[in-house]
């Protein structure tokens, strides 16, 4: 099968891929609460002759190929949505208060389309393609859950690839951007700081300990980490996104709480920030006679792109898409270009285990009505990119297995 033939075959599936995407878009779930999506994915896989299996709390896997001995290449799509009420105005909008505002419905539909392509050419696969349909990417828990349930085993995975659609990009739909070697998505950590004081009447502050004052000083002190403790090349983002305390204007409350996140491109910087957040919170609170407790929740490490695999996939994209739909612009944490992403991605857990690569797929130009960014209630994605995405998934797997035939 040639690249041209595969693209044509994928284009023939376009309408079905659109239908799958729209069903998924209309029935979103969040985190691990995606039972409808899981059942739909299993049904579609079974319909083409695959044998889907549940993996972990809400993941789905399937194998295609294996008729010829060889290595194992894994393709991953995430399935979860966000707790956002949709305002996109499309005819197939979600009405349950959740929304596929990050394009995971596109990913799932594209991988289902790729499964159909791969199944049609199963005898040509030099090894095995493993499909990974993952929950809970938005909370950075689904990938590690599936790893713990053995997604990389039985058979052992040799390499892995993911695609993420991107809205608001100045490229034709279906244009692929290949991540250059190294880190392309930062580590992410969520944290909460709870400050305990002693409540009292607002007219008598001397009889209590004000947790709001202490928390405010903690918030300001945290900003000094970037300003005075990190070197020029040690880039990081520290954000406080919530700050809650009290219910009455004339009372000092017992406690205050703030929630935040950090993004880092280096694991040493990540560890340092977590230590300093804890130190600053506890010691600043103490200076104001209060106490502070810092709790770190879900997170993920840096996503590392394997150099050899990145170069190989770049070559495959030139074969498949040509210069008209492949761009040399690359996602990289090591450059200062605008293509660099600051969004974290829990495929990072996979990339820490096996050689991996992340691809971006242009799926929405601002001048064509796709002007809102990911995670916005009005974001739209261009479905014209769907068949190309399925072809990219399938062709990358088949070509890599062919080149690594053993």
mmCIF file of C-alpha atoms in Angstrom:
data_model
loop_
_atom_site.group_PDB
_atom_site.id
_atom_site.type_symbol
_atom_site.label_atom_id
_atom_site.label_comp_id
_atom_site.label_asym_id
_atom_site.label_seq_id
_atom_site.Cartn_x
_atom_site.Cartn_y
_atom_site.Cartn_z
ATOM 1 C CA UNK A 1 0.000 0.000 0.000
ATOM 2 C CA UNK A 2 1.418 3.376 -1.006
ATOM 3 C CA UNK A 3 1.051 6.619 0.923
ATOM 4 C CA UNK A 4 -1.179 7.990 -1.828
ATOM 5 C CA UNK A 5 -3.467 4.950 -1.647
ATOM 6 C CA UNK A 6 -3.740 5.211 2.132
ATOM 7 C CA UNK A 7 -4.662 8.886 1.977
ATOM 8 C CA UNK A 8 -7.361 8.147 -0.588
ATOM 9 C CA UNK A 9 -8.720 5.292 1.495
ATOM 10 C CA UNK A 10 -8.802 7.535 4.575
ATOM 11 C CA UNK A 11 -10.638 10.210 2.580
ATOM 12 C CA UNK A 12 -13.238 7.594 1.642
ATOM 13 C CA UNK A 13 -13.840 7.043 5.392
ATOM 14 C CA UNK A 14 -14.158 10.780 6.103
ATOM 15 C CA UNK A 15 -17.926 10.872 6.478
ATOM 16 C CA UNK A 16 -17.949 7.962 8.924
ATOM 17 C CA UNK A 17 -15.132 9.554 10.943
ATOM 18 C CA UNK A 18 -17.171 12.776 11.104
ATOM 19 C CA UNK A 19 -20.210 10.834 12.311
ATOM 20 C CA UNK A 20 -18.163 9.161 15.045
ATOM 21 C CA UNK A 21 -16.665 12.473 16.098
ATOM 22 C CA UNK A 22 -20.077 14.129 16.336
ATOM 23 C CA UNK A 23 -21.530 11.329 18.435
ATOM 24 C CA UNK A 24 -18.575 11.555 20.817
ATOM 25 C CA UNK A 25 -18.887 15.350 20.891
ATOM 26 C CA UNK A 26 -22.546 15.152 21.858
ATOM 27 C CA UNK A 27 -21.951 12.611 24.653
ATOM 28 C CA UNK A 28 -18.861 13.810 26.561
ATOM 29 C CA UNK A 29 -17.658 12.551 29.901
ATOM 30 C CA UNK A 30 -14.924 13.811 32.196
ATOM 31 C CA UNK A 31 -12.052 12.113 33.990
ATOM 32 C CA UNK A 32 -12.775 8.421 34.420
ATOM 33 C CA UNK A 33 -16.527 9.030 34.152
ATOM 34 C CA UNK A 34 -16.748 8.261 30.426
ATOM 35 C CA UNK A 35 -18.834 5.068 30.314
ATOM 36 C CA UNK A 36 -20.781 6.137 27.201
ATOM 37 C CA UNK A 37 -17.583 6.889 25.290
ATOM 38 C CA UNK A 38 -15.969 3.611 26.348
ATOM 39 C CA UNK A 39 -18.956 1.587 25.163
ATOM 40 C CA UNK A 40 -19.044 3.470 21.859
ATOM 41 C CA UNK A 41 -15.336 2.866 21.239
ATOM 42 C CA UNK A 42 -15.704 -0.832 22.038
ATOM 43 C CA UNK A 43 -18.700 -1.095 19.689
ATOM 44 C CA UNK A 44 -16.867 0.557 16.796
ATOM 45 C CA UNK A 45 -13.760 -1.581 17.304
ATOM 46 C CA UNK A 46 -15.799 -4.767 17.468
ATOM 47 C CA UNK A 47 -17.623 -3.808 14.272
ATOM 48 C CA UNK A 48 -14.376 -3.909 12.280
ATOM 49 C CA UNK A 49 -13.231 -7.206 13.782
ATOM 50 C CA UNK A 50 -11.049 -6.018 16.660
ATOM 51 C CA UNK A 51 -11.238 -7.464 20.158
ATOM 52 C CA UNK A 52 -11.262 -4.465 22.506
ATOM 53 C CA UNK A 53 -10.257 -4.968 26.109
ATOM 54 C CA UNK A 54 -10.696 -2.713 29.113
ATOM 55 C CA UNK A 55 -7.448 -1.491 30.635
ATOM 56 C CA UNK A 56 -7.487 0.166 34.030
ATOM 57 C CA UNK A 57 -10.452 2.153 35.310
ATOM 58 C CA UNK A 58 -11.791 3.339 31.945
ATOM 59 C CA UNK A 59 -9.199 2.678 29.248
ATOM 60 C CA UNK A 60 -9.602 0.555 26.127
ATOM 61 C CA UNK A 61 -6.938 -1.296 24.154
ATOM 62 C CA UNK A 62 -6.941 -3.401 21.006
ATOM 63 C CA UNK A 63 -4.321 -5.109 18.868
ATOM 64 C CA UNK A 64 -4.139 -5.120 15.070
ATOM 65 C CA UNK A 65 -1.643 -7.162 13.108
ATOM 66 C CA UNK A 66 0.528 -9.790 14.713
ATOM 67 C CA UNK A 67 0.155 -12.131 11.759
ATOM 68 C CA UNK A 68 3.788 -11.450 10.933
ATOM 69 C CA UNK A 69 6.275 -11.434 13.828
ATOM 70 C CA UNK A 70 7.766 -8.076 14.646
ATOM 71 C CA UNK A 71 7.793 -5.177 17.023
ATOM 72 C CA UNK A 72 4.913 -3.331 18.662
ATOM 73 C CA UNK A 73 3.987 0.274 17.866
ATOM 74 C CA UNK A 74 1.368 1.977 20.037
ATOM 75 C CA UNK A 75 -1.037 4.716 18.926
ATOM 76 C CA UNK A 76 -2.746 6.734 21.629
ATOM 77 C CA UNK A 77 -5.925 8.831 21.691
ATOM 78 C CA UNK A 78 -7.450 10.448 24.779
ATOM 79 C CA UNK A 79 -11.222 10.310 25.315
ATOM 80 C CA UNK A 80 -12.191 12.674 28.151
ATOM 81 C CA UNK A 81 -13.781 16.114 27.985
ATOM 82 C CA UNK A 82 -13.854 19.160 30.272
ATOM 83 C CA UNK A 83 -16.411 20.438 32.764
ATOM 84 C CA UNK A 84 -17.300 23.371 30.503
ATOM 85 C CA UNK A 85 -20.770 24.336 29.268
ATOM 86 C CA UNK A 86 -20.535 24.514 25.495
ATOM 87 C CA UNK A 87 -21.157 27.785 23.630
ATOM 88 C CA UNK A 88 -19.733 26.868 20.223
ATOM 89 C CA UNK A 89 -23.073 27.014 18.448
ATOM 90 C CA UNK A 90 -22.479 23.887 16.359
ATOM 91 C CA UNK A 91 -25.503 21.727 15.542
ATOM 92 C CA UNK A 92 -24.071 18.804 17.525
ATOM 93 C CA UNK A 93 -23.241 20.683 20.726
ATOM 94 C CA UNK A 94 -23.112 18.886 24.040
ATOM 95 C CA UNK A 95 -25.992 19.620 26.377
ATOM 96 C CA UNK A 96 -24.820 17.898 29.570
ATOM 97 C CA UNK A 97 -22.574 20.663 30.934
ATOM 98 C CA UNK A 98 -19.425 18.988 29.666
ATOM 99 C CA UNK A 99 -17.566 19.788 26.463
ATOM 100 C CA UNK A 100 -14.869 18.395 24.220
ATOM 101 C CA UNK A 101 -13.139 21.762 24.280
ATOM 102 C CA UNK A 102 -9.672 20.250 23.817
ATOM 103 C CA UNK A 103 -10.445 18.087 20.788
ATOM 104 C CA UNK A 104 -10.250 14.663 22.408
ATOM 105 C CA UNK A 105 -13.367 13.645 20.471
ATOM 106 C CA UNK A 106 -11.339 14.344 17.312
ATOM 107 C CA UNK A 107 -8.486 12.173 18.588
ATOM 108 C CA UNK A 108 -10.756 9.257 19.428
ATOM 109 C CA UNK A 109 -12.583 9.409 16.088
ATOM 110 C CA UNK A 110 -9.288 9.636 14.176
ATOM 111 C CA UNK A 111 -7.860 6.607 15.949
ATOM 112 C CA UNK A 112 -11.051 4.669 15.250
ATOM 113 C CA UNK A 113 -10.633 5.641 11.610
ATOM 114 C CA UNK A 114 -7.001 4.531 11.724
ATOM 115 C CA UNK A 115 -8.103 1.219 13.206
ATOM 116 C CA UNK A 116 -10.326 0.647 10.175
ATOM 117 C CA UNK A 117 -7.434 1.463 7.844
ATOM 118 C CA UNK A 118 -5.055 -0.826 9.707
ATOM 119 C CA UNK A 119 -7.559 -3.657 9.871
ATOM 120 C CA UNK A 120 -8.049 -3.415 6.109
ATOM 121 C CA UNK A 121 -4.304 -3.900 5.625
ATOM 122 C CA UNK A 122 -3.636 -6.233 8.535
ATOM 123 C CA UNK A 123 -1.702 -8.729 6.408
ATOM 124 C CA UNK A 124 0.770 -5.977 5.456
ATOM 125 C CA UNK A 125 1.658 -5.006 9.037
ATOM 126 C CA UNK A 126 5.201 -6.102 9.963
ATOM 127 C CA UNK A 127 4.447 -6.682 13.611
ATOM 128 C CA UNK A 128 1.658 -5.379 15.834
ATOM 129 C CA UNK A 129 -0.130 -2.058 16.244
ATOM 130 C CA UNK A 130 -1.499 -1.477 19.734
ATOM 131 C CA UNK A 131 -4.353 1.004 20.147
ATOM 132 C CA UNK A 132 -4.587 2.958 23.400
ATOM 133 C CA UNK A 133 -7.823 4.814 24.112
ATOM 134 C CA UNK A 134 -7.187 6.739 27.314
ATOM 135 C CA UNK A 135 -9.416 8.418 29.925
ATOM 136 C CA UNK A 136 -8.612 11.222 32.370
ATOM 137 C CA UNK A 137 -5.954 13.078 30.402
ATOM 138 C CA UNK A 138 -7.254 16.443 31.555
ATOM 139 C CA UNK A 139 -6.562 15.523 35.173
ATOM 140 C CA UNK A 140 -3.235 13.836 34.332
ATOM 141 C CA UNK A 141 -4.282 10.464 35.747
ATOM 142 C CA UNK A 142 -5.406 8.275 32.841
ATOM 143 C CA UNK A 143 -2.049 7.423 31.311
ATOM 144 C CA UNK A 144 -0.433 6.357 34.574
ATOM 145 C CA UNK A 145 -3.561 4.353 35.433
ATOM 146 C CA UNK A 146 -3.309 2.429 32.161
ATOM 147 C CA UNK A 147 0.430 1.904 32.604
ATOM 148 C CA UNK A 148 -0.285 0.422 36.019
ATOM 149 C CA UNK A 149 -2.869 -1.856 34.401
ATOM 150 C CA UNK A 150 -0.286 -3.121 31.890
ATOM 151 C CA UNK A 151 -0.955 -1.119 28.725
ATOM 152 C CA UNK A 152 2.726 -1.319 27.770
ATOM 153 C CA UNK A 153 2.822 -5.089 28.283
ATOM 154 C CA UNK A 154 1.363 -8.191 26.632
ATOM 155 C CA UNK A 155 2.926 -7.591 24.143
ATOM 156 C CA UNK A 156 5.695 -5.218 25.192
ATOM 157 C CA UNK A 157 5.467 -1.834 23.483
ATOM 158 C CA UNK A 158 8.547 -0.719 21.532
ATOM 159 C CA UNK A 159 7.509 2.819 20.540
ATOM 160 C CA UNK A 160 4.500 5.119 20.807
ATOM 161 C CA UNK A 161 2.911 8.104 19.061
ATOM 162 C CA UNK A 162 0.171 10.577 19.914
ATOM 163 C CA UNK A 163 -1.598 13.311 17.953
ATOM 164 C CA UNK A 164 -3.131 16.485 19.350
ATOM 165 C CA UNK A 165 -5.382 18.668 17.206
ATOM 166 C CA UNK A 166 -4.830 22.400 17.439
ATOM 167 C CA UNK A 167 -7.393 25.145 16.834
ATOM 168 C CA UNK A 168 -6.462 28.677 15.886
ATOM 169 C CA UNK A 169 -3.382 27.705 13.883
ATOM 170 C CA UNK A 170 -2.328 29.496 10.660
ATOM 171 C CA UNK A 171 -2.070 26.235 8.701
ATOM 172 C CA UNK A 172 -4.437 24.348 6.425
ATOM 173 C CA UNK A 173 -6.437 21.641 8.231
ATOM 174 C CA UNK A 174 -4.507 18.388 8.249
ATOM 175 C CA UNK A 175 -1.091 20.027 8.364
ATOM 176 C CA UNK A 176 1.198 18.081 10.693
ATOM 177 C CA UNK A 177 3.784 19.562 13.038
ATOM 178 C CA UNK A 178 6.332 17.052 14.345
ATOM 179 C CA UNK A 179 7.885 17.603 17.751
ATOM 180 C CA UNK A 180 11.641 17.950 17.621
ATOM 181 C CA UNK A 181 13.771 15.792 19.947
ATOM 182 C CA UNK A 182 13.655 16.561 23.640
ATOM 183 C CA UNK A 183 10.945 18.090 25.782
ATOM 184 C CA UNK A 184 7.882 19.415 23.935
ATOM 185 C CA UNK A 185 5.398 19.665 26.816
ATOM 186 C CA UNK A 186 6.165 20.758 30.360
ATOM 187 C CA UNK A 187 5.622 18.885 33.573
ATOM 188 C CA UNK A 188 2.536 20.005 35.488
ATOM 189 C CA UNK A 189 1.651 19.918 39.158
ATOM 190 C CA UNK A 190 -1.457 21.116 40.965
ATOM 191 C CA UNK A 191 -1.271 22.222 44.588
ATOM 192 C CA UNK A 192 -3.405 23.627 47.392
ATOM 193 C CA UNK A 193 -2.249 25.815 50.272
ATOM 194 C CA UNK A 194 -4.508 25.909 53.349
ATOM 195 C CA UNK A 195 -3.735 28.583 55.892
ATOM 196 C CA UNK A 196 -5.091 28.071 59.407
ATOM 197 C CA UNK A 197 -5.686 31.062 61.610
ATOM 198 C CA UNK A 198 -8.106 31.871 64.429
ATOM 199 C CA UNK A 199 -11.406 33.468 63.588
ATOM 200 C CA UNK A 200 -12.758 36.475 65.455
ATOM 201 C CA UNK A 201 -14.965 39.542 65.143
ATOM 202 C CA UNK A 202 -13.756 41.996 62.496
ATOM 203 C CA UNK A 203 -13.748 44.807 65.034
ATOM 204 C CA UNK A 204 -11.311 42.948 67.304
ATOM 205 C CA UNK A 205 -8.526 41.534 65.080
ATOM 206 C CA UNK A 206 -6.176 41.400 68.060
ATOM 207 C CA UNK A 207 -8.179 38.502 69.484
ATOM 208 C CA UNK A 208 -7.583 36.236 66.488
ATOM 209 C CA UNK A 209 -5.065 35.298 63.798
ATOM 210 C CA UNK A 210 -5.970 36.525 60.314
ATOM 211 C CA UNK A 211 -5.418 33.754 57.712
ATOM 212 C CA UNK A 212 -6.279 36.082 54.816
ATOM 213 C CA UNK A 213 -3.383 38.426 55.579
ATOM 214 C CA UNK A 214 -1.009 35.483 55.870
ATOM 215 C CA UNK A 215 -2.316 33.923 52.649
ATOM 216 C CA UNK A 216 -1.983 37.222 50.768
ATOM 217 C CA UNK A 217 1.652 37.505 51.770
ATOM 218 C CA UNK A 218 2.240 33.885 50.733
ATOM 219 C CA UNK A 219 0.729 34.594 47.306
ATOM 220 C CA UNK A 220 3.007 37.575 46.762
ATOM 221 C CA UNK A 221 6.082 35.788 48.097
ATOM 222 C CA UNK A 222 5.579 32.896 45.677
ATOM 223 C CA UNK A 223 6.035 35.264 42.732
ATOM 224 C CA UNK A 224 9.580 35.988 43.915
ATOM 225 C CA UNK A 225 10.643 32.436 43.023
ATOM 226 C CA UNK A 226 10.574 33.253 39.313
ATOM 227 C CA UNK A 227 11.916 36.750 39.794
ATOM 228 C CA UNK A 228 14.842 35.974 42.076
ATOM 229 C CA UNK A 229 15.488 32.248 42.409
ATOM 230 C CA UNK A 230 15.516 30.846 38.882
ATOM 231 C CA UNK A 231 18.296 31.355 36.371
ATOM 232 C CA UNK A 232 17.590 32.905 32.967
ATOM 233 C CA UNK A 233 17.228 29.548 31.229
ATOM 234 C CA UNK A 234 15.195 27.857 33.967
ATOM 235 C CA UNK A 235 11.740 28.663 32.644
ATOM 236 C CA UNK A 236 8.688 27.952 34.765
ATOM 237 C CA UNK A 237 5.154 29.231 35.273
ATOM 238 C CA UNK A 238 3.572 29.415 38.721
ATOM 239 C CA UNK A 239 -0.116 30.337 38.800
ATOM 240 C CA UNK A 240 -2.517 30.854 41.673
ATOM 241 C CA UNK A 241 -5.961 30.301 40.211
ATOM 242 C CA UNK A 242 -8.229 30.201 43.267
ATOM 243 C CA UNK A 243 -8.299 32.092 46.557
ATOM 244 C CA UNK A 244 -11.131 31.464 48.987
ATOM 245 C CA UNK A 245 -11.768 32.655 52.531
ATOM 246 C CA UNK A 246 -14.588 33.829 54.730
ATOM 247 C CA UNK A 247 -18.302 34.382 54.288
ATOM 248 C CA UNK A 248 -18.915 37.649 56.133
ATOM 249 C CA UNK A 249 -17.422 41.112 55.617
ATOM 250 C CA UNK A 250 -17.231 41.850 59.363
ATOM 251 C CA UNK A 251 -15.591 38.621 60.480
ATOM 252 C CA UNK A 252 -12.063 37.241 60.286
ATOM 253 C CA UNK A 253 -12.372 33.587 59.223
ATOM 254 C CA UNK A 254 -10.627 30.595 60.690
ATOM 255 C CA UNK A 255 -8.930 29.601 57.440
ATOM 256 C CA UNK A 256 -8.088 30.568 53.875
ATOM 257 C CA UNK A 257 -7.204 28.382 50.901
ATOM 258 C CA UNK A 258 -5.626 28.933 47.525
ATOM 259 C CA UNK A 259 -5.095 26.579 44.620
ATOM 260 C CA UNK A 260 -2.470 26.772 41.942
ATOM 261 C CA UNK A 261 -0.368 25.017 39.356
ATOM 262 C CA UNK A 262 3.213 24.974 38.153
ATOM 263 C CA UNK A 263 4.606 24.171 34.706
ATOM 264 C CA UNK A 264 8.262 23.331 34.276
ATOM 265 C CA UNK A 265 10.433 22.026 31.442
ATOM 266 C CA UNK A 266 13.105 20.541 33.704
ATOM 267 C CA UNK A 267 12.630 17.912 36.408
ATOM 268 C CA UNK A 268 15.227 19.526 38.714
ATOM 269 C CA UNK A 269 13.412 22.874 38.490
ATOM 270 C CA UNK A 270 10.148 21.048 39.127
ATOM 271 C CA UNK A 271 11.489 19.538 42.354
ATOM 272 C CA UNK A 272 12.967 22.868 43.453
ATOM 273 C CA UNK A 273 9.683 24.742 42.963
ATOM 274 C CA UNK A 274 7.735 22.197 44.971
ATOM 275 C CA UNK A 275 10.227 22.489 47.836
ATOM 276 C CA UNK A 276 10.179 26.284 47.784
ATOM 277 C CA UNK A 277 6.383 26.527 47.590
ATOM 278 C CA UNK A 278 6.210 24.454 50.760
ATOM 279 C CA UNK A 279 8.943 26.425 52.548
ATOM 280 C CA UNK A 280 7.539 29.830 51.630
ATOM 281 C CA UNK A 281 3.985 28.916 52.589
ATOM 282 C CA UNK A 282 4.861 27.428 55.956
ATOM 283 C CA UNK A 283 7.430 30.012 57.014
ATOM 284 C CA UNK A 284 5.418 33.026 55.830
ATOM 285 C CA UNK A 285 2.348 31.753 57.647
ATOM 286 C CA UNK A 286 4.437 31.312 60.782
ATOM 287 C CA UNK A 287 5.635 34.915 60.544
ATOM 288 C CA UNK A 288 1.990 35.978 60.783
ATOM 289 C CA UNK A 289 1.206 33.561 63.657
ATOM 290 C CA UNK A 290 -0.714 31.208 61.359
ATOM 291 C CA UNK A 291 0.007 27.727 60.031
ATOM 292 C CA UNK A 292 0.053 26.520 56.432
ATOM 293 C CA UNK A 293 -0.311 23.076 54.883
ATOM 294 C CA UNK A 294 0.688 22.442 51.264
ATOM 295 C CA UNK A 295 -0.781 19.517 49.349
ATOM 296 C CA UNK A 296 0.269 18.491 45.847
ATOM 297 C CA UNK A 297 -2.332 16.663 43.798
ATOM 298 C CA UNK A 298 -2.311 15.164 40.326
ATOM 299 C CA UNK A 299 0.396 16.056 37.850
ATOM 300 C CA UNK A 300 2.603 14.678 35.112
ATOM 301 C CA UNK A 301 6.283 14.759 34.116
ATOM 302 C CA UNK A 302 7.821 16.350 31.024
ATOM 303 C CA UNK A 303 6.971 14.841 27.652
ATOM 304 C CA UNK A 304 10.195 13.687 26.012
ATOM 305 C CA UNK A 305 10.358 13.106 22.262
ATOM 306 C CA UNK A 306 12.802 10.436 21.156
ATOM 307 C CA UNK A 307 15.293 11.805 18.622
ATOM 308 C CA UNK A 308 15.385 8.787 16.335
ATOM 309 C CA UNK A 309 11.616 8.369 16.326
ATOM 310 C CA UNK A 310 11.001 12.079 15.746
ATOM 311 C CA UNK A 311 13.302 12.050 12.703
ATOM 312 C CA UNK A 312 11.686 8.893 11.356
ATOM 313 C CA UNK A 313 8.142 10.265 11.680
ATOM 314 C CA UNK A 314 9.215 13.511 10.040
ATOM 315 C CA UNK A 315 10.283 11.421 7.067
ATOM 316 C CA UNK A 316 6.995 9.511 7.041
ATOM 317 C CA UNK A 317 5.041 12.763 6.986
ATOM 318 C CA UNK A 318 6.989 13.986 3.965
ATOM 319 C CA UNK A 319 6.130 10.729 2.207
ATOM 320 C CA UNK A 320 2.472 10.833 3.185
ATOM 321 C CA UNK A 321 1.590 14.505 2.979
ATOM 322 C CA UNK A 322 4.324 16.120 0.921
ATOM 323 C CA UNK A 323 5.467 19.695 1.355
ATOM 324 C CA UNK A 324 1.933 21.043 0.971
ATOM 325 C CA UNK A 325 0.605 19.562 4.224
ATOM 326 C CA UNK A 326 3.711 19.003 6.264
ATOM 327 C CA UNK A 327 5.446 21.851 8.022
ATOM 328 C CA UNK A 328 9.007 21.942 9.293
ATOM 329 C CA UNK A 329 7.897 24.108 12.202
ATOM 330 C CA UNK A 330 8.413 21.962 15.251
ATOM 331 C CA UNK A 331 7.110 21.810 18.798
ATOM 332 C CA UNK A 332 10.074 22.165 21.085
ATOM 333 C CA UNK A 333 10.760 23.336 24.583
ATOM 334 C CA UNK A 334 14.278 24.244 23.577
ATOM 335 C CA UNK A 335 13.496 27.119 21.219
ATOM 336 C CA UNK A 336 11.891 30.489 21.655
ATOM 337 C CA UNK A 337 9.574 30.166 18.667
ATOM 338 C CA UNK A 338 5.839 30.529 18.823
ATOM 339 C CA UNK A 339 5.336 26.850 18.035
ATOM 340 C CA UNK A 340 6.416 25.920 21.527
ATOM 341 C CA UNK A 341 3.565 24.628 23.671
ATOM 342 C CA UNK A 342 3.115 25.382 27.352
ATOM 343 C CA UNK A 343 0.263 22.923 27.741
ATOM 344 C CA UNK A 344 1.105 19.756 29.631
ATOM 345 C CA UNK A 345 0.173 16.306 28.392
ATOM 346 C CA UNK A 346 -0.011 13.107 30.400
ATOM 347 C CA UNK A 347 1.219 11.055 27.447
ATOM 348 C CA UNK A 348 4.427 12.186 29.156
ATOM 349 C CA UNK A 349 4.171 9.101 31.368
ATOM 350 C CA UNK A 350 4.369 6.930 28.254
ATOM 351 C CA UNK A 351 7.309 8.952 26.916
ATOM 352 C CA UNK A 352 9.219 8.265 30.132
ATOM 353 C CA UNK A 353 8.854 4.516 29.522
ATOM 354 C CA UNK A 354 9.271 3.936 25.764
ATOM 355 C CA UNK A 355 10.546 5.968 22.775
ATOM 356 C CA UNK A 356 7.701 8.338 21.943
ATOM 357 C CA UNK A 357 6.757 11.294 19.783
ATOM 358 C CA UNK A 358 4.017 13.923 19.899
ATOM 359 C CA UNK A 359 2.463 15.338 16.727
ATOM 360 C CA UNK A 360 0.263 18.407 16.372
ATOM 361 C CA UNK A 361 -2.453 18.415 13.714
ATOM 362 C CA UNK A 362 -3.791 21.759 12.496
ATOM 363 C CA UNK A 363 -7.581 21.681 12.817
ATOM 364 C CA UNK A 364 -8.885 25.217 12.704
ATOM 365 C CA UNK A 365 -7.812 28.496 11.142
ATOM 366 C CA UNK A 366 -8.900 31.785 12.748
ATOM 367 C CA UNK A 367 -9.942 33.228 9.398
ATOM 368 C CA UNK A 368 -12.291 30.268 8.905
ATOM 369 C CA UNK A 369 -14.211 30.724 12.148
ATOM 370 C CA UNK A 370 -11.917 28.739 14.468
ATOM 371 C CA UNK A 371 -10.561 31.737 16.370
ATOM 372 C CA UNK A 372 -11.065 30.540 19.937
ATOM 373 C CA UNK A 373 -8.355 28.538 21.723
ATOM 374 C CA UNK A 374 -8.558 25.115 23.306
ATOM 375 C CA UNK A 375 -10.485 24.956 26.612
ATOM 376 C CA UNK A 376 -12.729 27.859 25.577
ATOM 377 C CA UNK A 377 -16.523 27.284 25.570
ATOM 378 C CA UNK A 378 -16.720 28.650 21.996
ATOM 379 C CA UNK A 379 -13.823 26.689 20.489
ATOM 380 C CA UNK A 380 -14.478 24.933 17.169
ATOM 381 C CA UNK A 381 -12.380 22.387 15.303
ATOM 382 C CA UNK A 382 -12.289 21.899 11.548
ATOM 383 C CA UNK A 383 -13.452 18.386 10.711
ATOM 384 C CA UNK A 384 -11.575 18.569 7.392
ATOM 385 C CA UNK A 385 -8.521 17.405 9.348
ATOM 386 C CA UNK A 386 -10.078 14.119 10.479
ATOM 387 C CA UNK A 387 -9.239 11.781 7.609
ATOM 388 C CA UNK A 388 -5.691 13.140 7.435
ATOM 389 C CA UNK A 389 -5.311 12.419 11.146
ATOM 390 C CA UNK A 390 -6.435 8.826 10.676
ATOM 391 C CA UNK A 391 -3.972 8.398 7.816
ATOM 392 C CA UNK A 392 -1.141 9.892 9.890
ATOM 393 C CA UNK A 393 -1.819 7.461 12.729
ATOM 394 C CA UNK A 394 -1.972 4.418 10.467
ATOM 395 C CA UNK A 395 0.901 5.306 8.135
ATOM 396 C CA UNK A 396 3.292 6.180 10.970
ATOM 397 C CA UNK A 397 2.705 2.824 12.646
ATOM 398 C CA UNK A 398 3.001 0.751 9.487
ATOM 399 C CA UNK A 399 6.131 2.521 8.246
ATOM 400 C CA UNK A 400 7.910 2.309 11.588
ATOM 401 C CA UNK A 401 7.142 -1.399 11.896
ATOM 402 C CA UNK A 402 8.297 -1.926 8.331
ATOM 403 C CA UNK A 403 11.615 -0.186 8.990
ATOM 404 C CA UNK A 404 12.107 -2.155 12.216
ATOM 405 C CA UNK A 405 11.050 -5.541 10.844
ATOM 406 C CA UNK A 406 12.988 -8.266 12.595
#
